[in-house]
GROMACS .gro file of C-alpha atoms in nm:
model
  401
    1MET     CA    1   2.102  14.241   1.315
    2VAL     CA    2   2.028  14.546   1.538
    3PHE     CA    3   1.921  14.625   1.911
    4THR     CA    4   1.853  14.884   2.054
    5ILE     CA    5   1.827  15.022   2.388
    6GLY     CA    6   1.724  15.366   2.535
    7ARG     CA    7   2.051  15.499   2.717
    8THR     CA    8   2.002  15.839   2.908
    9GLN     CA    9   1.809  15.956   2.553
   10VAL     CA   10   2.065  15.871   2.345
   11PRO     CA   11   2.002  15.525   2.164
   12LEU     CA   12   2.248  15.254   2.168
   13GLU     CA   13   2.297  15.030   1.888
   14VAL     CA   14   2.408  14.668   1.890
   15LYS     CA   15   2.505  14.636   1.532
   16ASP     CA   16   2.681  14.317   1.403
   17ILE     CA   17   2.783  14.190   1.748
   18ASP     CA   18   3.130  14.110   1.734
   19LEU     CA   19   3.239  13.847   2.024
   20PRO     CA   20   3.569  13.800   1.992
   21ASP     CA   21   3.587  14.187   1.960
   22MET     CA   22   3.468  14.180   2.283
   23TYR     CA   23   3.668  13.927   2.431
   24ARG     CA   24   3.979  14.106   2.311
   25GLN     CA   25   3.829  14.425   2.512
   26ILE     CA   26   3.813  14.206   2.844
   27ASP     CA   27   4.179  14.029   2.706
   28GLU     CA   28   4.293  14.393   2.718
   29ALA     CA   29   4.148  14.488   2.998
   30ILE     CA   30   4.268  14.235   3.205
   31SER     CA   31   4.605  14.268   3.143
   32GLN     CA   32   4.557  14.595   3.260
   33SER     CA   33   4.371  14.541   3.628
   34PRO     CA   34   4.690  14.562   3.777
   35ARG     CA   35   4.668  14.981   3.674
   36TYR     CA   36   4.258  14.996   3.784
   37ILE     CA   37   4.329  14.824   4.135
   38ALA     CA   38   4.634  15.066   4.175
   39ASP     CA   39   4.379  15.364   4.071
   40TYR     CA   40   4.099  15.258   4.261
   41GLU     CA   41   4.318  15.198   4.583
   42GLU     CA   42   4.462  15.578   4.550
   43LYS     CA   43   4.056  15.678   4.580
   44ILE     CA   44   4.022  15.480   4.870
   45SER     CA   45   4.319  15.641   5.007
   46LEU     CA   46   4.228  15.974   4.872
   47ALA     CA   47   3.917  15.928   5.136
   48LYS     CA   48   4.103  15.781   5.380
   49ARG     CA   49   4.346  16.093   5.392
   50THR     CA   50   3.967  16.331   5.379
   51LEU     CA   51   3.860  16.131   5.687
   52GLU     CA   52   4.143  16.211   5.879
   53ALA     CA   53   4.091  16.556   5.847
   54SER     CA   54   3.745  16.597   5.882
   55THR     CA   55   3.523  16.683   6.141
   56ASP     CA   56   3.322  16.451   6.401
   57GLU     CA   57   2.963  16.543   6.150
   58GLN     CA   58   3.108  16.477   5.841
   59ARG     CA   59   3.328  16.120   6.001
   60LEU     CA   60   3.029  15.942   6.030
   61MET     CA   61   2.889  15.955   5.679
   62GLN     CA   62   3.280  15.952   5.580
   63LEU     CA   63   3.316  15.581   5.723
   64MET     CA   64   3.001  15.546   5.506
   65GLU     CA   65   3.145  15.604   5.168
   66ILE     CA   66   3.451  15.435   5.320
   67SER     CA   67   3.308  15.129   5.327
   68ARG     CA   68   3.033  15.081   4.957
   69MET     CA   69   3.371  15.204   4.857
   70TYR     CA   70   3.485  14.924   4.954
   71GLU     CA   71   3.167  14.669   4.866
   72SER     CA   72   3.273  14.549   4.535
   73PHE     CA   73   3.721  14.539   4.583
   74CYS     CA   74   3.709  14.401   4.960
   75GLY     CA   75   3.515  14.278   5.211
   76ASP     CA   76   3.623  14.237   5.517
   77SER     CA   77   3.731  14.515   5.460
   78ALA     CA   78   3.447  14.659   5.413
   79GLN     CA   79   3.266  14.522   5.676
   80VAL     CA   80   3.585  14.694   5.936
   81TYR     CA   81   3.428  15.042   5.803
   82THR     CA   82   3.094  14.960   5.878
   83GLU     CA   83   3.185  14.846   6.203
   84ARG     CA   84   3.375  15.153   6.251
   85ALA     CA   85   3.027  15.355   6.110
   86LEU     CA   86   2.814  15.179   6.398
   87GLU     CA   87   3.071  15.248   6.629
   88GLN     CA   88   3.061  15.656   6.541
   89ALA     CA   89   2.647  15.675   6.452
   90LEU     CA   90   2.632  15.499   6.875
   91GLN     CA   91   2.917  15.736   6.992
   92ASP     CA   92   2.714  16.013   6.864
   93GLY     CA   93   2.369  15.901   6.954
   94TYR     CA   94   2.270  15.875   6.565
   95SER     CA   95   2.016  15.602   6.635
   96GLU     CA   96   1.883  15.640   6.245
   97ILE     CA   97   2.208  15.531   6.102
   98GLU     CA   98   2.305  15.343   6.438
   99GLY     CA   99   2.043  15.086   6.257
  100GLU     CA  100   2.219  15.139   5.905
  101CYS     CA  101   2.484  15.075   6.025
  102MET     CA  102   2.366  14.787   6.142
  103ALA     CA  103   2.147  14.681   5.834
  104ARG     CA  104   2.459  14.701   5.655
  105LEU     CA  105   2.640  14.513   5.841
  106ALA     CA  106   2.446  14.251   5.883
  107TYR     CA  107   2.437  14.225   5.452
  108LEU     CA  108   2.779  14.189   5.505
  109CYS     CA  109   2.791  13.920   5.672
  110THR     CA  110   2.611  13.762   5.475
  111PHE     CA  111   2.737  13.845   5.163
  112LEU     CA  112   3.078  13.720   5.301
  113GLY     CA  113   2.942  13.348   5.394
  114SER     CA  114   2.851  13.435   5.779
  115GLN     CA  115   2.522  13.353   5.798
  116THR     CA  116   2.529  13.339   6.138
  117GLU     CA  117   2.628  13.643   6.256
  118SER     CA  118   2.361  13.804   5.987
  119LEU     CA  119   2.102  13.637   6.184
  120THR     CA  120   2.213  13.745   6.534
  121LEU     CA  121   2.225  14.202   6.440
  122LEU     CA  122   1.877  14.092   6.265
  123GLY     CA  123   1.763  13.979   6.549
  124ARG     CA  124   1.804  14.240   6.744
  125MET     CA  125   1.698  14.501   6.539
  126ASN     CA  126   1.341  14.620   6.570
  127PRO     CA  127   1.241  14.670   6.202
  128HIS     CA  128   0.978  14.932   6.314
  129ALA     CA  129   1.247  15.153   6.414
  130LEU     CA  130   1.433  15.178   6.081
  131SER     CA  131   1.388  15.467   5.844
  132LYS     CA  132   1.310  15.317   5.491
  133GLU     CA  133   1.649  15.282   5.362
  134ALA     CA  134   1.749  15.107   5.649
  135LEU     CA  135   1.429  14.876   5.634
  136ILE     CA  136   1.574  14.767   5.282
  137THR     CA  137   1.941  14.705   5.357
  138TYR     CA  138   1.745  14.488   5.636
  139TYR     CA  139   1.498  14.278   5.414
  140ARG     CA  140   1.838  14.252   5.179
  141ALA     CA  141   2.013  14.071   5.433
  142TYR     CA  142   1.720  13.885   5.533
  143MET     CA  143   1.669  13.729   5.214
  144MET     CA  144   2.046  13.691   5.076
  145VAL     CA  145   2.064  13.481   5.460
  146TYR     CA  146   1.772  13.280   5.348
  147SER     CA  147   1.853  13.252   4.983
  148ASN     CA  148   2.244  13.118   5.106
  149LEU     CA  149   2.047  12.839   5.322
  150SER     CA  150   1.801  12.718   5.119
  151SER     CA  151   2.150  12.629   4.842
  152ASN     CA  152   2.330  12.504   5.115
  153THR     CA  153   2.100  12.305   5.264
  154GLN     CA  154   2.056  11.876   5.210
  155LEU     CA  155   1.746  11.878   5.399
  156GLN     CA  156   1.430  11.939   5.143
  157GLN     CA  157   1.165  12.009   5.384
  158MET     CA  158   1.479  12.274   5.532
  159ARG     CA  159   1.473  12.335   5.180
  160GLN     CA  160   1.116  12.450   5.102
  161GLU     CA  161   1.093  12.693   5.447
  162PHE     CA  162   1.388  12.868   5.393
  163GLY     CA  163   1.273  12.933   5.073
  164GLU     CA  164   0.923  13.094   5.207
  165LEU     CA  165   1.099  13.282   5.423
  166TYR     CA  166   1.313  13.410   5.126
  167ALA     CA  167   1.005  13.508   4.923
  168CYS     CA  168   0.815  13.678   5.231
  169TYR     CA  169   1.090  13.949   5.293
  170MET     CA  170   1.145  13.952   4.882
  171ASP     CA  171   0.741  14.042   4.890
  172SER     CA  172   0.812  14.337   5.230
  173LEU     CA  173   1.104  14.479   5.008
  174LEU     CA  174   0.907  14.468   4.666
  175MET     CA  175   0.641  14.704   4.945
  176ALA     CA  176   0.899  14.873   5.149
  177ALA     CA  177   1.107  14.979   4.800
  178PRO     CA  178   0.953  15.294   4.616
  179GLU     CA  179   0.798  15.123   4.256
  180GLY     CA  180   1.027  15.218   3.955
  181SER     CA  181   1.317  15.227   4.169
  182GLU     CA  182   1.685  15.047   4.082
  183MET     CA  183   1.610  14.855   4.425
  184TYR     CA  184   1.304  14.785   4.339
  185CYS     CA  185   1.293  14.673   3.978
  186ARG     CA  186   1.659  14.484   4.089
  187HIS     CA  187   1.441  14.251   4.301
  188ARG     CA  188   1.095  14.225   4.097
  189GLU     CA  189   1.337  14.148   3.755
  190PRO     CA  190   1.419  13.823   3.840
  191GLN     CA  191   1.055  13.732   3.913
  192LEU     CA  192   0.939  13.832   3.586
  193VAL     CA  193   1.168  13.587   3.457
  194ASP     CA  194   1.058  13.329   3.682
  195GLU     CA  195   0.735  13.387   3.575
  196GLY     CA  196   0.789  13.400   3.179
  197ARG     CA  197   0.734  13.776   3.172
  198LEU     CA  198   1.067  13.787   2.984
  199GLU     CA  199   0.945  14.088   2.782
  200GLU     CA  200   0.810  14.232   3.130
  201ALA     CA  201   1.179  14.169   3.233
  202LEU     CA  202   1.346  14.319   2.973
  203LYS     CA  203   1.210  14.678   2.941
  204MET     CA  204   1.244  14.701   3.306
  205ASN     CA  205   1.568  14.597   3.239
  206THR     CA  206   1.603  14.899   2.966
  207GLN     CA  207   1.472  15.146   3.230
  208ARG     CA  208   1.737  15.058   3.524
  209LEU     CA  209   1.992  15.082   3.210
  210ASN     CA  210   1.830  15.409   3.228
  211MET     CA  211   1.932  15.520   3.518
  212THR     CA  212   2.313  15.431   3.511
  213SER     CA  213   2.632  15.543   3.319
  214ILE     CA  214   2.788  15.351   3.055
  215GLY     CA  215   3.089  15.197   3.199
  216SER     CA  216   3.058  15.176   3.531
  217HIS     CA  217   2.994  14.942   3.813
  218ALA     CA  218   2.587  14.984   3.883
  219ASN     CA  219   2.602  14.965   3.510
  220ALA     CA  220   2.779  14.637   3.509
  221ILE     CA  221   2.553  14.469   3.742
  222VAL     CA  222   2.259  14.553   3.512
  223CYS     CA  223   2.385  14.436   3.173
  224TYR     CA  224   2.416  14.117   3.345
  225SER     CA  225   2.085  14.119   3.479
  226ARG     CA  226   1.978  14.151   3.133
  227TYR     CA  227   2.212  13.833   3.010
  228THR     CA  228   2.009  13.617   3.195
  229ILE     CA  229   1.722  13.782   3.087
  230TYR     CA  230   1.830  13.670   2.719
  231ARG     CA  231   2.012  13.375   2.801
  232GLU     CA  232   1.601  13.252   2.912
  233MET     CA  233   1.496  13.386   2.563
  234GLY     CA  234   1.745  13.140   2.412
  235ASP     CA  235   1.903  13.389   2.243
  236MET     CA  236   2.275  13.334   2.349
  237GLU     CA  237   2.477  13.540   2.110
  238MET     CA  238   2.289  13.892   2.281
  239ALA     CA  239   2.310  13.683   2.615
  240LYS     CA  240   2.718  13.715   2.589
  241TYR     CA  241   2.723  14.017   2.464
  242TRP     CA  242   2.561  14.189   2.771
  243LEU     CA  243   2.745  13.921   2.991
  244CYS     CA  244   3.074  14.029   2.802
  245CYS     CA  245   2.965  14.357   2.922
  246SER     CA  246   2.932  14.344   3.279
  247ALA     CA  247   3.237  14.136   3.259
  248LEU     CA  248   3.426  14.459   3.121
  249ASP     CA  249   3.310  14.707   3.309
  250ASP     CA  250   3.364  14.477   3.636
  251VAL     CA  251   3.719  14.426   3.580
  252ARG     CA  252   3.787  14.851   3.433
  253ASN     CA  253   3.640  14.951   3.736
  254ALA     CA  254   3.863  14.750   3.917
  255VAL     CA  255   3.498  14.502   4.046
  256LEU     CA  256   3.714  14.199   4.248
  257ASP     CA  257   3.402  14.062   4.304
  258GLN     CA  258   3.366  13.942   3.981
  259MET     CA  259   3.067  13.745   3.888
  260SER     CA  260   3.048  13.786   3.562
  261LEU     CA  261   3.282  13.646   3.405
  262ILE     CA  262   3.277  13.363   3.636
  263SER     CA  263   2.966  13.307   3.461
  264LEU     CA  264   3.135  13.400   3.084
  265ALA     CA  265   3.402  13.121   3.204
  266GLU     CA  266   3.128  12.899   3.238
  267LEU     CA  267   3.018  12.945   2.931
  268LEU     CA  268   3.354  12.946   2.677
  269ASP     CA  269   3.457  12.583   2.892
  270ALA     CA  270   3.107  12.476   2.739
  271GLU     CA  271   3.195  12.597   2.424
  272GLY     CA  272   3.496  12.425   2.410
  273ASP     CA  273   3.675  12.749   2.432
  274THR     CA  274   3.906  12.628   2.772
  275GLU     CA  275   4.235  12.814   2.732
  276ARG     CA  276   3.997  13.101   2.776
  277ALA     CA  277   3.768  12.986   3.028
  278SER     CA  278   4.166  12.922   3.229
  279ARG     CA  279   4.270  13.217   3.215
  280TYR     CA  280   3.919  13.416   3.338
  281ILE     CA  281   3.905  13.181   3.612
  282SER     CA  282   4.201  13.187   3.663
  283PHE     CA  283   4.195  13.567   3.743
  284THR     CA  284   3.856  13.586   3.941
  285TRP     CA  285   3.975  13.329   4.159
  286GLU     CA  286   4.314  13.565   4.233
  287CYS     CA  287   4.043  13.862   4.222
  288ASN     CA  288   3.873  13.650   4.528
  289ARG     CA  289   4.111  13.621   4.712
  290ARG     CA  290   4.198  13.977   4.695
  291TYR     CA  291   3.857  14.059   4.776
  292SER     CA  292   3.747  13.797   5.053
  293PRO     CA  293   3.886  13.427   5.116
  294ARG     CA  294   3.551  13.282   5.272
  295MET     CA  295   3.379  13.502   4.937
  296ARG     CA  296   3.295  13.291   4.616
  297SER     CA  297   3.553  13.063   4.705
  298TRP     CA  298   3.237  12.752   4.719
  299GLN     CA  299   3.131  12.875   4.359
  300ILE     CA  300   3.479  12.908   4.231
  301ALA     CA  301   3.704  12.630   4.338
  302PRO     CA  302   3.425  12.304   4.144
  303LEU     CA  303   3.425  12.569   3.846
  304LEU     CA  304   3.789  12.674   3.897
  305THR     CA  305   3.924  12.253   3.858
  306ALA     CA  306   3.593  12.169   3.627
  307ILE     CA  307   3.788  12.352   3.403
  308GLU     CA  308   4.144  12.331   3.473
  309GLN     CA  309   4.043  12.002   3.428
  310SER     CA  310   3.910  12.025   3.097
  311TYR     CA  311   4.229  12.269   3.026
  312GLU     CA  312   4.495  12.016   3.070
  313ALA     CA  313   4.257  11.725   2.878
  314LYS     CA  314   4.279  11.968   2.587
  315ILE     CA  315   4.635  12.047   2.683
  316GLN     CA  316   4.795  11.688   2.697
  317ARG     CA  317   4.525  11.579   2.350
  318LYS     CA  318   4.768  11.825   2.175
  319SER     CA  319   5.082  11.620   2.272
  320ARG     CA  320   4.946  11.340   2.197
  321ILE     CA  321   4.850  11.483   1.914
  322LEU     CA  322   5.200  11.634   1.862
  323THR     CA  323   5.336  11.355   2.001
  324ILE     CA  324   5.182  11.131   1.709
  325TRP     CA  325   5.302  11.404   1.470
  326GLY     CA  326   5.639  11.401   1.610
  327GLY     CA  327   5.684  10.997   1.545
  328VAL     CA  328   5.570  11.050   1.179
  329VAL     CA  329   5.796  11.329   1.166
  330THR     CA  330   6.061  11.130   1.287
  331VAL     CA  331   5.928  10.801   1.057
  332LEU     CA  332   5.967  11.034   0.741
  333SER     CA  333   6.321  11.176   0.815
  334VAL     CA  334   6.524  10.850   0.905
  335PHE     CA  335   6.334  10.790   0.508
  336PHE     CA  336   6.441  11.112   0.418
  337VAL     CA  337   6.754  11.037   0.540
  338VAL     CA  338   6.808  10.685   0.425
  339GLY     CA  339   6.672  10.842   0.078
  340LEU     CA  340   6.903  11.067   0.077
  341PHE     CA  341   7.220  10.842   0.171
  342CYS     CA  342   7.077  10.597  -0.139
  343LEU     CA  343   7.137  10.919  -0.374
  344PHE     CA  344   7.475  11.025  -0.266
  345ARG     CA  345   7.558  10.716  -0.317
  346GLN     CA  346   7.408  10.678  -0.648
  347ARG     CA  347   7.575  10.979  -0.743
  348GLY     CA  348   7.843  10.855  -0.613
  349GLN     CA  349   7.793  10.560  -0.893
  350LEU     CA  350   7.688  10.837  -1.092
  351LYS     CA  351   8.005  10.950  -1.092
  352ALA     CA  352   8.262  10.657  -1.117
  353ALA     CA  353   8.073  10.564  -1.430
  354ARG     CA  354   8.077  10.891  -1.571
  355GLN     CA  355   8.483  10.934  -1.490
  356GLN     CA  356   8.487  10.577  -1.651
  357LEU     CA  357   8.331  10.701  -1.955
  358GLU     CA  358   8.530  10.963  -2.011
  359ASP     CA  359   8.837  10.785  -1.998
  360THR     CA  360   8.687  10.501  -2.205
  361ASN     CA  361   8.602  10.747  -2.460
  362LYS     CA  362   8.923  10.928  -2.422
  363HIS     CA  363   9.098  10.566  -2.490
  364LEU     CA  364   8.843  10.561  -2.796
  365VAL     CA  365   8.962  10.860  -2.991
  366ASP     CA  366   9.332  10.764  -2.908
  367THR     CA  367   9.287  10.430  -3.148
  368ASN     CA  368   9.065  10.563  -3.360
  369SER     CA  369   9.341  10.837  -3.416
  370LYS     CA  370   9.551  10.561  -3.448
  371LEU     CA  371   9.397  10.370  -3.664
  372LYS     CA  372   9.360  10.629  -3.897
  373TRP     CA  373   9.690  10.694  -3.939
  374MET     CA  374   9.721  10.332  -3.967
  375ASN     CA  375   9.465  10.367  -4.222
  376ASP     CA  376   9.646  10.612  -4.408
  377TRP     CA  377   9.957  10.466  -4.372
  378ALA     CA  378   9.804  10.146  -4.553
  379ASN     CA  379   9.695  10.311  -4.835
  380LYS     CA  380   9.985  10.482  -4.889
  381CYS     CA  381  10.126  10.170  -4.889
  382ASN     CA  382   9.869  10.019  -5.121
  383ALA     CA  383   9.935  10.329  -5.384
  384GLU     CA  384  10.319  10.256  -5.407
  385TRP     CA  385  10.212   9.914  -5.464
  386GLN     CA  386  10.029   9.969  -5.729
  387ALA     CA  387  10.247  10.201  -5.899
  388GLU     CA  388  10.540   9.921  -5.853
  389ASN     CA  389  10.318   9.649  -6.038
  390LYS     CA  390  10.192   9.853  -6.292
  391LYS     CA  391  10.554   9.922  -6.343
  392LEU     CA  392  10.677   9.545  -6.358
  393LYS     CA  393  10.405   9.515  -6.605
  394GLU     CA  394  10.536   9.745  -6.835
  395LYS     CA  395  10.890   9.565  -6.786
  396ILE     CA  396  10.746   9.226  -6.863
  397HIS     CA  397  10.560   9.372  -7.159
  398GLU     CA  398  10.842   9.552  -7.283
  399THR     CA  399  11.021   9.206  -7.250
  400ASN     CA  400  10.768   8.979  -7.451
  401GLN     CA  401  10.775   9.240  -7.746
   0.00000   0.00000   0.00000
């Protein structure tokens, strides 16, 4: 099979998909994860040192940059540095950047599960006073709020209302984002999938791939979207390939907000590869704990429990099989020992019988030797007797004459 997609004007061909090799690469990347994390922490430390030496004009931009660096690495720290950037913007009187910081802070609050704080911040903002970039973030924050509320509510009417508000802000975002931009395509693409226009969605995803660098975190995001498209198409081999690409890029980029690996673990568990699924979900759990204690816990915890239970059940099945085989081996060992005992006993009996036979043979040889001597002596006596008898007959004959 050959699949070709555009990538920075250089075709990337996917030939003979080797999923076991992809899993091996992910396993290797996970084993190297401490090094990737240490390297990323060093980059952040360098940015912090630059912040300390920056001027007032540079400080605001540097705070925003550190916040962006933390976004996929440590959600709480991203929130802290966004708050600092907001304070700096208020202090310096940059109203445009102030709106951007507040919109970003609302988005991060939603992303980290703080819906109330996010709605409070969003309610204080005037969307008409925001820059285009801040306005897009503003709409994204509202979308995420109502998406989360819709997913978590148990009331059907509220779910419908939240869904309608989500769709409303989605439409607003698509009107605010430049058509063909990454942000536009990122949110338009799922709509095309929901509408069943999968070929169009795949074409748009290819455009997004052309905008990213291979191996980057941005590339991981697009690869995950590509996975969802192929999954809807029913091509699970290609879907798993792109999901593996996304997970691999995330691990190598020290991304601790692991979504791709969660999905991969779920797929592997459904396929019966519970051992690898358990390793992956345990790794994502540790990443989540470092990223934010609140983030994705509701999503990972049930899956972690289910996979661990499945893995434990598999281990128990293997244990039962091993116990049965252990019993079989034990019984066979007993038979083997009994057989050896009987064999050695028979060997002892055979050795005694052979010794007895040798003794008998020796006695027979001695007896034969004696019989031969007696036979020779009898023959000698018989010959002497015949000679004497002949002489006696001759004397009797002479006497008669």
